[in-house]
CSV table of C-alpha atoms in Angstrom, one decimal:
chain,number,residue,atom,x,y,z
A,1,MET,CA,-31.1,-15.1,91.4
A,2,SER,CA,-30.9,-12.0,92.9
A,3,ALA,CA,-29.3,-10.5,89.7
A,4,LEU,CA,-32.5,-12.0,87.5
A,5,VAL,CA,-35.3,-10.6,90.3
A,6,GLY,CA,-33.2,-7.0,90.0
A,7,PHE,CA,-33.1,-7.0,86.3
A,8,LEU,CA,-36.9,-7.9,86.4
A,9,THR,CA,-37.9,-5.1,88.8
A,10,ARG,CA,-36.3,-2.7,86.9
A,11,ILE,CA,-38.0,-4.0,83.6
A,12,ALA,CA,-41.2,-3.7,85.8
A,13,ASP,CA,-40.8,-0.3,87.1
A,14,ARG,CA,-39.5,1.2,84.0
A,15,LEU,CA,-43.4,-0.5,82.1
A,16,ILE,CA,-45.0,1.0,85.1
A,17,ALA,CA,-43.4,4.7,84.6
A,18,ILE,CA,-44.0,4.2,80.2
A,19,ILE,CA,-48.0,3.3,81.1
A,20,GLY,CA,-48.1,6.3,83.8
A,21,PHE,CA,-46.9,8.5,81.5
A,22,LEU,CA,-48.8,7.3,78.6
A,23,VAL,CA,-52.2,7.3,80.9
A,24,LYS,CA,-51.1,11.1,81.9
A,25,ALA,CA,-50.5,12.3,78.2
A,26,LEU,CA,-53.5,10.8,76.5
A,27,SER,CA,-55.8,12.3,79.6
A,28,VAL,CA,-54.3,15.8,79.1
A,29,THR,CA,-54.8,15.2,75.4
A,30,TRP,CA,-58.3,14.0,75.7
A,31,ALA,CA,-59.5,16.9,78.0
A,32,THR,CA,-57.6,19.3,76.1
A,33,LEU,CA,-59.6,18.8,73.2
A,34,ALA,CA,-62.9,18.1,75.0
A,35,VAL,CA,-62.5,21.9,76.0
A,36,TYR,CA,-61.6,22.9,72.5
A,37,TYR,CA,-64.5,21.0,71.0
A,38,SER,CA,-66.9,21.7,73.8
A,39,ASN,CA,-70.1,24.1,73.4
A,40,LEU,CA,-68.8,27.2,74.6
A,41,PRO,CA,-70.2,29.9,71.9
A,42,TRP,CA,-66.6,31.9,71.5
A,43,ALA,CA,-64.1,30.4,69.7
A,44,TRP,CA,-61.2,32.2,71.1
A,45,ALA,CA,-62.0,31.2,74.9
A,46,ARG,CA,-62.5,27.7,73.9
A,47,LEU,CA,-58.6,28.2,72.5
A,48,ALA,CA,-57.8,29.9,75.1
A,49,LEU,CA,-59.0,27.5,78.0
A,50,ALA,CA,-58.0,24.8,76.1
A,51,ALA,CA,-54.3,26.1,75.9
A,52,ALA,CA,-54.6,27.2,79.7
A,53,PHE,CA,-55.8,23.7,80.8
A,54,ALA,CA,-52.8,22.2,78.7
A,55,LEU,CA,-50.0,24.6,79.9
A,56,PHE,CA,-51.3,24.1,83.4
A,57,ALA,CA,-51.5,20.2,83.7
A,58,VAL,CA,-48.3,19.6,81.6
A,59,TRP,CA,-46.5,21.7,84.4
A,60,GLY,CA,-48.8,20.4,87.1
A,61,LEU,CA,-47.9,16.8,86.3
A,62,TRP,CA,-44.1,16.7,85.2
A,63,PRO,CA,-42.2,19.5,86.2
A,64,SER,CA,-44.0,20.5,89.6
A,65,ARG,CA,-43.4,17.2,91.3
A,66,ARG,CA,-45.8,18.3,93.9
A,67,ARG,CA,-49.1,15.6,94.6
A,68,SER,CA,-50.9,19.0,95.3
A,69,MET,CA,-50.9,19.9,91.8
A,70,SER,CA,-51.4,16.2,90.6
A,71,ALA,CA,-54.2,16.3,92.6
A,72,VAL,CA,-55.6,19.5,91.6
A,73,VAL,CA,-55.1,18.2,87.6
A,74,ALA,CA,-57.1,15.5,88.5
A,75,ALA,CA,-59.8,17.3,89.9
A,76,LEU,CA,-59.6,19.7,86.8
A,77,PHE,CA,-59.6,16.9,84.3
A,78,PHE,CA,-62.6,15.0,86.0
A,79,GLY,CA,-64.6,18.4,86.1
A,80,ILE,CA,-63.9,18.5,82.1
A,81,VAL,CA,-65.4,14.7,81.9
A,82,GLY,CA,-68.3,16.3,84.1
A,83,TRP,CA,-68.5,18.7,81.7
A,84,TRP,CA,-68.4,17.4,78.5
A,85,ILE,CA,-71.3,14.3,79.4
A,86,ALA,CA,-73.1,17.1,80.6
A,87,ILE,CA,-73.2,18.7,76.9
A,88,PRO,CA,-76.8,18.2,75.2
A,89,PRO,CA,-76.8,16.5,71.8
A,90,SER,CA,-77.5,18.6,69.2
A,91,ASN,CA,-78.3,18.4,65.8
A,92,ASP,CA,-78.4,22.2,64.4
A,93,ARG,CA,-74.9,22.7,62.8
A,94,HIS,CA,-74.3,24.2,59.5
A,95,TRP,CA,-74.1,20.7,57.5
A,96,ARG,CA,-73.1,20.5,53.6
A,97,PRO,CA,-76.2,20.0,51.2
A,98,GLU,CA,-74.9,16.2,50.8
A,99,VAL,CA,-75.0,15.3,54.2
A,100,ALA,CA,-77.5,17.3,55.7
A,101,VAL,CA,-80.4,14.7,55.3
A,102,MET,CA,-80.6,12.5,58.4
A,103,PRO,CA,-80.0,8.8,57.9
A,104,ARG,CA,-83.0,6.0,58.0
A,105,ALA,CA,-83.0,2.5,58.0
A,106,SER,CA,-85.8,0.0,59.0
A,107,SER,CA,-85.5,-3.8,59.6
A,108,THR,CA,-88.3,-6.4,59.8
A,109,ALA,CA,-88.0,-9.9,60.4
A,110,THR,CA,-90.4,-12.5,60.1
A,111,VAL,CA,-90.2,-16.0,61.2
A,112,CYS,CA,-92.6,-18.8,59.0
A,113,GLY,CA,-92.4,-21.8,60.6
A,114,SER,CA,-88.4,-22.4,59.6
A,115,PRO,CA,-85.8,-20.7,61.8
A,116,ALA,CA,-83.6,-20.2,58.8
A,117,CYS,CA,-86.4,-18.2,57.0
A,118,ALA,CA,-86.3,-14.1,57.2
A,119,ILE,CA,-87.3,-11.3,55.3
A,120,SER,CA,-85.4,-8.2,56.4
A,121,THR,CA,-86.1,-4.6,54.8
A,122,ILE,CA,-83.3,-2.3,55.3
A,123,ALA,CA,-83.0,1.3,53.5
A,124,ARG,CA,-85.5,0.1,50.7
A,125,ALA,CA,-83.6,-3.1,50.0
A,126,THR,CA,-85.4,-6.3,50.5
A,127,ILE,CA,-83.1,-9.3,51.1
A,128,SER,CA,-84.8,-12.5,51.6
A,129,ARG,CA,-83.0,-15.7,52.7
A,130,CYS,CA,-84.4,-19.1,53.6
A,131,ALA,CA,-82.2,-22.4,54.0
A,132,THR,CA,-85.2,-24.8,53.3
A,133,LYS,CA,-87.7,-24.1,50.8
A,134,SER,CA,-91.0,-25.2,52.8
A,135,ALA,CA,-94.4,-25.0,51.7
A,136,ARG,CA,-95.2,-23.0,55.1
A,137,CYS,CA,-92.3,-20.7,54.1
A,138,SER,CA,-93.6,-16.9,53.1
A,139,CYS,CA,-89.9,-15.9,51.9
A,140,HIS,CA,-90.5,-17.7,48.5
A,141,THR,CA,-94.4,-16.1,48.0
């Protein structure tokens, strides 16, 4: 029985280690890409800061083995998350002409006595559907 418990404990420890590694690796990857695709105006600065963060984070999380370095990497990560959230959205980019038009859609629905009756207008197409063709239904007029 104790051999089974020891075996299950080793499997659980390995699964926790794998999940921890994946969380760290994905966090470093996301933060590096967030810095690279940030709103800094200079491409060389974005590249340099992204590379510096990636190298420091990899060193701080794996070869360093000091808890203080892991805490510094975590603080930098949450700082980058805060910076990313604070970036204002904008549409003033250089777009290709075929995709430079903002999409538009409208939707209206009316119920005319029957719960299954609705008229929907979506992007200049009118789709009428009515399960029951009653006299009060305006879908069929």
